[in-house]
CSV table of N, CA and C in Angstrom, one decimal:
chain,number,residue,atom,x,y,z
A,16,UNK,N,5.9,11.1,16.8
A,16,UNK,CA,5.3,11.2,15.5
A,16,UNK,C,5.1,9.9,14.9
A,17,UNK,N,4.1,10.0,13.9
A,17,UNK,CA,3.8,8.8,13.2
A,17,UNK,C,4.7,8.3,12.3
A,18,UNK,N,5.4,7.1,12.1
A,18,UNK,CA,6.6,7.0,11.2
A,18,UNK,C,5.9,5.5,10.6
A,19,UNK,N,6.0,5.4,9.0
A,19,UNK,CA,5.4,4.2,8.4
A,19,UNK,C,7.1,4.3,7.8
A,20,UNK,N,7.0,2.4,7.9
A,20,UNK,CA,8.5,1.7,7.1
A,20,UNK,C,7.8,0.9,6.2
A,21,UNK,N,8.4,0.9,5.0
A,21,UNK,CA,7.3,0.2,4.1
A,21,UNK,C,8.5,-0.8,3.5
A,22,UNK,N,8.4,-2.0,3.1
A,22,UNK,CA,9.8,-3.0,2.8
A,22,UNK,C,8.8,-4.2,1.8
A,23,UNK,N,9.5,-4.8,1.0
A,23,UNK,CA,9.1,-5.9,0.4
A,23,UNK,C,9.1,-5.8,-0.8
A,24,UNK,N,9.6,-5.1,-1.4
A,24,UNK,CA,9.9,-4.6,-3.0
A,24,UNK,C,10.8,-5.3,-3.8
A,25,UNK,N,10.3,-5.6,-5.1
A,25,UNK,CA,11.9,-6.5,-5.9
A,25,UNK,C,11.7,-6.8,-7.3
A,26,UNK,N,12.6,-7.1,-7.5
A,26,UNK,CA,12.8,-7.4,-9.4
A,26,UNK,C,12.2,-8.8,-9.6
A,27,UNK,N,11.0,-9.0,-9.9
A,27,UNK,CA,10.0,-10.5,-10.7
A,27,UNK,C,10.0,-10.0,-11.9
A,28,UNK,N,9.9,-11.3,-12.4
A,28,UNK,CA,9.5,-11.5,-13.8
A,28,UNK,C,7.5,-11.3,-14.1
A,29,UNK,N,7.1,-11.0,-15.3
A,29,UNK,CA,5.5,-10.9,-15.4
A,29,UNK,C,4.9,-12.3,-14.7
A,30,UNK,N,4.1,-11.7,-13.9
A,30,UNK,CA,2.9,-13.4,-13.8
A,30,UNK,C,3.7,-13.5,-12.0
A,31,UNK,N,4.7,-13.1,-11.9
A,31,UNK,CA,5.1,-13.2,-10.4
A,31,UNK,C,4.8,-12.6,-9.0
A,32,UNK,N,4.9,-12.8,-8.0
A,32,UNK,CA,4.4,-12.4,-7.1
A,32,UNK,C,4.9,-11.3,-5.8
A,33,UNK,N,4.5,-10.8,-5.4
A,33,UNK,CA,5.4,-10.0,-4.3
A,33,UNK,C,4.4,-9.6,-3.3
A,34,UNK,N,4.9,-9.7,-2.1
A,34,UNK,CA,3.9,-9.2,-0.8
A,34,UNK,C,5.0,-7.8,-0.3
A,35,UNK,N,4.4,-6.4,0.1
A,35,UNK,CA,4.7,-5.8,0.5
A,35,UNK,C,4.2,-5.6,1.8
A,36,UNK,N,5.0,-4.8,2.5
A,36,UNK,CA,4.6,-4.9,4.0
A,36,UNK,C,4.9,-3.2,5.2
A,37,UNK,N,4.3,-2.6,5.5
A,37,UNK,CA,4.2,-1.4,6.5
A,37,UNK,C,4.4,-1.4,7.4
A,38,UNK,N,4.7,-1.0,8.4
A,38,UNK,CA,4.7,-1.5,9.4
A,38,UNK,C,4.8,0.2,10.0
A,39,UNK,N,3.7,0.8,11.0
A,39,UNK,CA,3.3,1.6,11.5
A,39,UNK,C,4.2,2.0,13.0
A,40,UNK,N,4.3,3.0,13.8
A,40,UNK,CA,4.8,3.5,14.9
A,40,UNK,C,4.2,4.9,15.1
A,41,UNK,N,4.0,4.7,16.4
A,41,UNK,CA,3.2,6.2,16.9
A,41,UNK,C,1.8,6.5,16.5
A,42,UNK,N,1.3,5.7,16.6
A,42,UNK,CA,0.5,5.7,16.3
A,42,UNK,C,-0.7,5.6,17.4
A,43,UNK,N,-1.8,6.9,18.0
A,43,UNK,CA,-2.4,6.7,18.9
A,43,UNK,C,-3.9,6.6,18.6
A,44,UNK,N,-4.2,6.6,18.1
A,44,UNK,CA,-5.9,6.3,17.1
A,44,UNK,C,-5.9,5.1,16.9
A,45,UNK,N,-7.2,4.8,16.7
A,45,UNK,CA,-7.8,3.7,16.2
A,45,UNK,C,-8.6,4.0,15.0
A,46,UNK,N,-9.2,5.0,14.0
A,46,UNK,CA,-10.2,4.8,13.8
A,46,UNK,C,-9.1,5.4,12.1
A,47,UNK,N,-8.5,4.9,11.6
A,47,UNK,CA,-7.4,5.2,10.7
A,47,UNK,C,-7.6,4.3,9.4
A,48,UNK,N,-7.1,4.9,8.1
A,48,UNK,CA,-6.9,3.9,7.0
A,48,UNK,C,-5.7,3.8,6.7
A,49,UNK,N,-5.6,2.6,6.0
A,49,UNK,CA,-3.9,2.7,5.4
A,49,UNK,C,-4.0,2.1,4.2
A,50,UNK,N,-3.3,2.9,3.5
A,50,UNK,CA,-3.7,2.8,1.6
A,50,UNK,C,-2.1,2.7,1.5
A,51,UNK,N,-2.0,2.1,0.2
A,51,UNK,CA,-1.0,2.0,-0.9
A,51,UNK,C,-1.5,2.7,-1.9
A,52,UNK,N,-0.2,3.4,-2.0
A,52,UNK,CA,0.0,3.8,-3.2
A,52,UNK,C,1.3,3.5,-4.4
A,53,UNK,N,1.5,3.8,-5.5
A,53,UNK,CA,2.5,3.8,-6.2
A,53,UNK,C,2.5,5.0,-7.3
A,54,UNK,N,4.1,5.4,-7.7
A,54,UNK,CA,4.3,5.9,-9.1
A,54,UNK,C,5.5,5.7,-9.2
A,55,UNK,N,5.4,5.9,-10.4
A,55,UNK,CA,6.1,5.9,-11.7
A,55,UNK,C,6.7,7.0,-12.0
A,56,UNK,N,8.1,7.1,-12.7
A,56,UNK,CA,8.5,7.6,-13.3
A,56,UNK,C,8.0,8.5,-14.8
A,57,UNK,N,7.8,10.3,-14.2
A,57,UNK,CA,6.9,10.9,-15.3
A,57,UNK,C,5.7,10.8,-14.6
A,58,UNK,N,5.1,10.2,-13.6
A,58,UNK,CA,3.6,10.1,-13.2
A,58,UNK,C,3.3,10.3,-12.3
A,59,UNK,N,2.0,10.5,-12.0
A,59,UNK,CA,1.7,11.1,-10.6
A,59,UNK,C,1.5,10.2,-9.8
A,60,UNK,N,1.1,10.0,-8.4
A,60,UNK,CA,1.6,9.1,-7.7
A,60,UNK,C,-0.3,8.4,-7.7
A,61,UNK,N,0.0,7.3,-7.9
A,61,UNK,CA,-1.7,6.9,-8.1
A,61,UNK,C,-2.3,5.6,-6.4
A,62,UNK,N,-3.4,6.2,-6.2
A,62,UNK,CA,-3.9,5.4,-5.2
A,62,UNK,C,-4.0,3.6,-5.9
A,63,UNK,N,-3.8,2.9,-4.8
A,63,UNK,CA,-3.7,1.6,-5.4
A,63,UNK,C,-4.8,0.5,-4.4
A,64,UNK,N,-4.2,0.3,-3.6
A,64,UNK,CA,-5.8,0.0,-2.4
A,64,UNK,C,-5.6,0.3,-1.3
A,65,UNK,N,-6.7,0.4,-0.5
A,65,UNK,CA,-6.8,0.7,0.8
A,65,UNK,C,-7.6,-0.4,1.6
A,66,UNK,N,-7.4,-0.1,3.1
A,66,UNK,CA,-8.0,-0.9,3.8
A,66,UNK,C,-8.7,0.0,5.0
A,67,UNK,N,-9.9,0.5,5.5
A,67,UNK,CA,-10.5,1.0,6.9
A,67,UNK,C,-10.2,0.6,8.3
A,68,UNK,N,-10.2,1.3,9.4
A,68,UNK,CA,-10.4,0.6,10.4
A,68,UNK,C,-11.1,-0.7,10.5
A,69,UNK,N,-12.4,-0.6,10.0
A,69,UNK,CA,-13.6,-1.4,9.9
A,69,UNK,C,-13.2,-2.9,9.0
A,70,UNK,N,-12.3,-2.7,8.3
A,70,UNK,CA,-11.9,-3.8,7.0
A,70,UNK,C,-12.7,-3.4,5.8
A,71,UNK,N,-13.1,-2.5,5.6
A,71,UNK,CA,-13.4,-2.3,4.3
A,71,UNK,C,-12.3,-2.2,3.3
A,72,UNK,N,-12.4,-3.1,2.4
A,72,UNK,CA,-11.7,-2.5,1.2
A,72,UNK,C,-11.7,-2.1,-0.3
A,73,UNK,N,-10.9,-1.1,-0.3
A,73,UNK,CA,-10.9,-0.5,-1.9
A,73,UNK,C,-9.6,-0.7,-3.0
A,74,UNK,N,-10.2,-0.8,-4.1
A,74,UNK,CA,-8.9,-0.8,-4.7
A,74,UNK,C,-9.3,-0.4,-5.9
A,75,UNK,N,-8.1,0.0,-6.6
A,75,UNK,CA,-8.0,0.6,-8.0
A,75,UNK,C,-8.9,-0.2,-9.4
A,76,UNK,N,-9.0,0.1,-10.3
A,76,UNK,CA,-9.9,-1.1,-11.1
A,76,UNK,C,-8.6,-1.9,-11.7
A,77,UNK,N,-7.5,-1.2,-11.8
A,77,UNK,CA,-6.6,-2.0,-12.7
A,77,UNK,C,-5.6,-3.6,-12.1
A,78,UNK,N,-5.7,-3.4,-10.8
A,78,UNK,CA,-5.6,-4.4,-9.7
A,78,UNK,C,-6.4,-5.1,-9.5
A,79,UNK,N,-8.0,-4.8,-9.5
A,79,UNK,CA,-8.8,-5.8,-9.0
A,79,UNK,C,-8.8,-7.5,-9.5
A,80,UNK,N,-8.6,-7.7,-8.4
A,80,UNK,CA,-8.5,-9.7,-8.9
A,80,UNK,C,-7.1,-10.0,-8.5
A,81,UNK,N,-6.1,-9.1,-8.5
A,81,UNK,CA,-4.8,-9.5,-8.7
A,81,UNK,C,-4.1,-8.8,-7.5
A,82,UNK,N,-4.3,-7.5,-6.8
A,82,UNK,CA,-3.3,-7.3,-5.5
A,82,UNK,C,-5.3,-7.6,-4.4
A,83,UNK,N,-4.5,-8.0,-3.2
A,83,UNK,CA,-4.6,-7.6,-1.9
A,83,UNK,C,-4.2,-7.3,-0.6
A,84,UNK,N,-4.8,-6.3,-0.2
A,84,UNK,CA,-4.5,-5.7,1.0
A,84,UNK,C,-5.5,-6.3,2.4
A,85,UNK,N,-4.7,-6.4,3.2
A,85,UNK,CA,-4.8,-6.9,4.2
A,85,UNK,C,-3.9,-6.1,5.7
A,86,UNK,N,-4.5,-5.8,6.9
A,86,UNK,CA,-4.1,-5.4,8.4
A,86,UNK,C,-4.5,-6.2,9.6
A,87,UNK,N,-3.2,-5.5,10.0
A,87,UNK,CA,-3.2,-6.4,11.1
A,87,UNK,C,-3.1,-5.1,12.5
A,88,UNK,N,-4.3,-5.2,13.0
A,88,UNK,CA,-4.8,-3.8,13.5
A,88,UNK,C,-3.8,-3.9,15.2
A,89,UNK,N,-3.4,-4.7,15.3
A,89,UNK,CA,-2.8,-4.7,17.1
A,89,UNK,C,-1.2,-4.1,16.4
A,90,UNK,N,-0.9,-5.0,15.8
A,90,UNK,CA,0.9,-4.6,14.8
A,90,UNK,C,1.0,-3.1,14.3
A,91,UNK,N,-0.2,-2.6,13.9
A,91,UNK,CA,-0.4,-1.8,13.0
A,91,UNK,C,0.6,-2.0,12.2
A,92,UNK,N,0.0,-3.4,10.9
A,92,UNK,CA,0.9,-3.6,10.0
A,92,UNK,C,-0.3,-4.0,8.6
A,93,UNK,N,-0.1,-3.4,7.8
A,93,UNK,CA,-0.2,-3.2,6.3
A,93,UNK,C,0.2,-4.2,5.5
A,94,UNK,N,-0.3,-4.8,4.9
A,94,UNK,CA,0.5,-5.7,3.6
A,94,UNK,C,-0.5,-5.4,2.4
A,95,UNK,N,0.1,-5.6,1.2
A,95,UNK,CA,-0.3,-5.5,-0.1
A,95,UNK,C,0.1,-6.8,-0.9
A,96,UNK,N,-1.0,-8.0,-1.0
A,96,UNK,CA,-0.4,-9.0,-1.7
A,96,UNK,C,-0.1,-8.8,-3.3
A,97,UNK,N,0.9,-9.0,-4.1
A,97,UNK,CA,0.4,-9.0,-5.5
A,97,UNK,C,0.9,-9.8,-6.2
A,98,UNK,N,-0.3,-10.6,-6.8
A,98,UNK,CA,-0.4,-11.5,-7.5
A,98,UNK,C,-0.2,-11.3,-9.4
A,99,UNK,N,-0.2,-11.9,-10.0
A,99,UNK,CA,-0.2,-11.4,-11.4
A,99,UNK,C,0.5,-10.6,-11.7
A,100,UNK,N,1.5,-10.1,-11.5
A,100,UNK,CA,1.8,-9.0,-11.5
A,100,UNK,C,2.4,-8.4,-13.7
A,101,UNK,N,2.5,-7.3,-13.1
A,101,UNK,CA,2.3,-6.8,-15.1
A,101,UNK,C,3.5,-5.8,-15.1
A,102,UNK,N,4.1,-5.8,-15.9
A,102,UNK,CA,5.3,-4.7,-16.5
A,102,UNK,C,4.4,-3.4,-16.0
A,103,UNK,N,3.7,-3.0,-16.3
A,103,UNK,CA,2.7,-1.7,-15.8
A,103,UNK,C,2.9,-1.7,-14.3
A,104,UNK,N,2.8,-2.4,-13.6
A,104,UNK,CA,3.0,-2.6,-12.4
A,104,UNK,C,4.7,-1.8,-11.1
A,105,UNK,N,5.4,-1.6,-12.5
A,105,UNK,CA,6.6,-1.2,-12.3
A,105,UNK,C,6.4,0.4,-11.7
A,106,UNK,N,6.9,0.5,-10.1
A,106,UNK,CA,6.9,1.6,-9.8
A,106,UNK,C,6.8,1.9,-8.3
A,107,UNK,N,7.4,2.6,-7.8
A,107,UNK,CA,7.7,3.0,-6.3
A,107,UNK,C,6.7,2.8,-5.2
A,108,UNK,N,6.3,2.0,-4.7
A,108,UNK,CA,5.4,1.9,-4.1
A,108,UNK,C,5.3,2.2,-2.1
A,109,UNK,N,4.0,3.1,-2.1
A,109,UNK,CA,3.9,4.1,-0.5
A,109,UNK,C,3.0,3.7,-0.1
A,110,UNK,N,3.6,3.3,1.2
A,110,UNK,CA,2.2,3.4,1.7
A,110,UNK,C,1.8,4.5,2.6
A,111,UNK,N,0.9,4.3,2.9
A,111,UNK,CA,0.3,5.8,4.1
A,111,UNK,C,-0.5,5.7,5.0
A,112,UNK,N,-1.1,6.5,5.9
A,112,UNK,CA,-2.0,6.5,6.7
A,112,UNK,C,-3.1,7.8,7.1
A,113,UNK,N,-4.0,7.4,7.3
A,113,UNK,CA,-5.1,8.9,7.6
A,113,UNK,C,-4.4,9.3,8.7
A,114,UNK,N,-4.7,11.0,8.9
A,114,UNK,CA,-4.9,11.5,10.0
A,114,UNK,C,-5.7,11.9,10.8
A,115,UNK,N,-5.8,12.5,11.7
A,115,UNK,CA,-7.6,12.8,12.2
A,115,UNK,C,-8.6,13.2,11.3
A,116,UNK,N,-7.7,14.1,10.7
A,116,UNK,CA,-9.0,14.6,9.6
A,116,UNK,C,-9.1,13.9,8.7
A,117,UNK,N,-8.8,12.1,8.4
A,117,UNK,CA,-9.2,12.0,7.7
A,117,UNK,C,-8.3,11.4,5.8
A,118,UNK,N,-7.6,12.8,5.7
A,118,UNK,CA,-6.3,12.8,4.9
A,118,UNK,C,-5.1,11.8,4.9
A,119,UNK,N,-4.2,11.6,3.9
A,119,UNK,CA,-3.6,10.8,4.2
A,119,UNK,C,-2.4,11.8,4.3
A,120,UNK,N,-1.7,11.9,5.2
A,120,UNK,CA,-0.9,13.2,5.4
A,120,UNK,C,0.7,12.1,6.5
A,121,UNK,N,0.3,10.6,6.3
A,121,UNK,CA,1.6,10.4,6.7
A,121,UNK,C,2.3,9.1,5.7
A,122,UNK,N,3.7,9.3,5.1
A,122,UNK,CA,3.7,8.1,4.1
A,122,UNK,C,4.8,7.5,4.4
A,123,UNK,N,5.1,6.1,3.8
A,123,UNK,CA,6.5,6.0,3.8
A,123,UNK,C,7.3,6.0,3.0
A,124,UNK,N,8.7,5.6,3.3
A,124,UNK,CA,9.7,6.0,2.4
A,124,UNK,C,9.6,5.3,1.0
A,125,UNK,N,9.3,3.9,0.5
A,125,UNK,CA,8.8,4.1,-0.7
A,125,UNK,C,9.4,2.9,-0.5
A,126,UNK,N,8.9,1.3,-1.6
A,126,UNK,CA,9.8,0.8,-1.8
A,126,UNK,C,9.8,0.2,-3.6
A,127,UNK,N,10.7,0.0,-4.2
A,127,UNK,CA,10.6,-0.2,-5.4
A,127,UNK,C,10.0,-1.4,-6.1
A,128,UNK,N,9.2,-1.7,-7.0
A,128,UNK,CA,8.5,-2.6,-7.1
A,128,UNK,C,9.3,-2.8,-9.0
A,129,UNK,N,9.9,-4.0,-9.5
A,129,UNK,CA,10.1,-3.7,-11.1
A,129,UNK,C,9.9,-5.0,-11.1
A,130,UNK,N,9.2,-5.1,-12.4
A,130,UNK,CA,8.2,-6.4,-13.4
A,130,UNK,C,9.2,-6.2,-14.8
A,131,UNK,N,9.5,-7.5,-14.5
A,131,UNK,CA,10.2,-7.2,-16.0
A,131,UNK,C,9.3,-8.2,-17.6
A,132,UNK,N,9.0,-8.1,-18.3
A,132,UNK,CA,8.6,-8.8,-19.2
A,132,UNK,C,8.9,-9.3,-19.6
């Protein structure tokens, strides 16, 4: 089975920085995306960016300028840089991965992300 470990989470101050990082197993495809996500407490869990097989990337508007995502397709490993970071920022952060169809139907365990002001 497909197992994602997701690690690199921590307590900064605003304006600080944190890289998180995925790191994929079992994984027999190639043609896969792997998105971050995060939530919050009270919230639903909100997409935050993704990256394609291809390197396309997406990201949320409230991030743009300030996180990136980046893979490393042989490792199947995931990182999320983030820069600037904002009290709003504060929140559990998953990553995941498509499955054939497409869906993102595999995640990891979560790692905490807090911005303090």
């Amino acid at each position: 089975q497909v197992r994602l470990v997701d690690s690199g989470g921590g307590l900064v101050q605003a304006g600080g920085s944190l890289r998180l990082s995925c790191a994929a197993s079992g994984l027999t495809f190639s043609r896969y995306t792997m998105g971050w996500f995060r939530q919050a407490p009270g919230k639903e869990r909100e997409f935050v960016a993704a990256e394609t097989w291809t390197g396309t990337r997406a990201y949320t508007e409230s991030v743009k300028g300030r996180f990136t995502i980046s893979r490393d397709n042989v490792q199947k490993t995931v990182y999320l840089q983030m820069n600037s970071l904002k009290p709003e920022d504060t929140a559990v952060y998953y990553c995941a991965v498509t499955s054939t169809s497409g869906l993102y139907d595999c995640w990891g365990q979560g790692t905490q992300v807090t911005v303090s002001s």
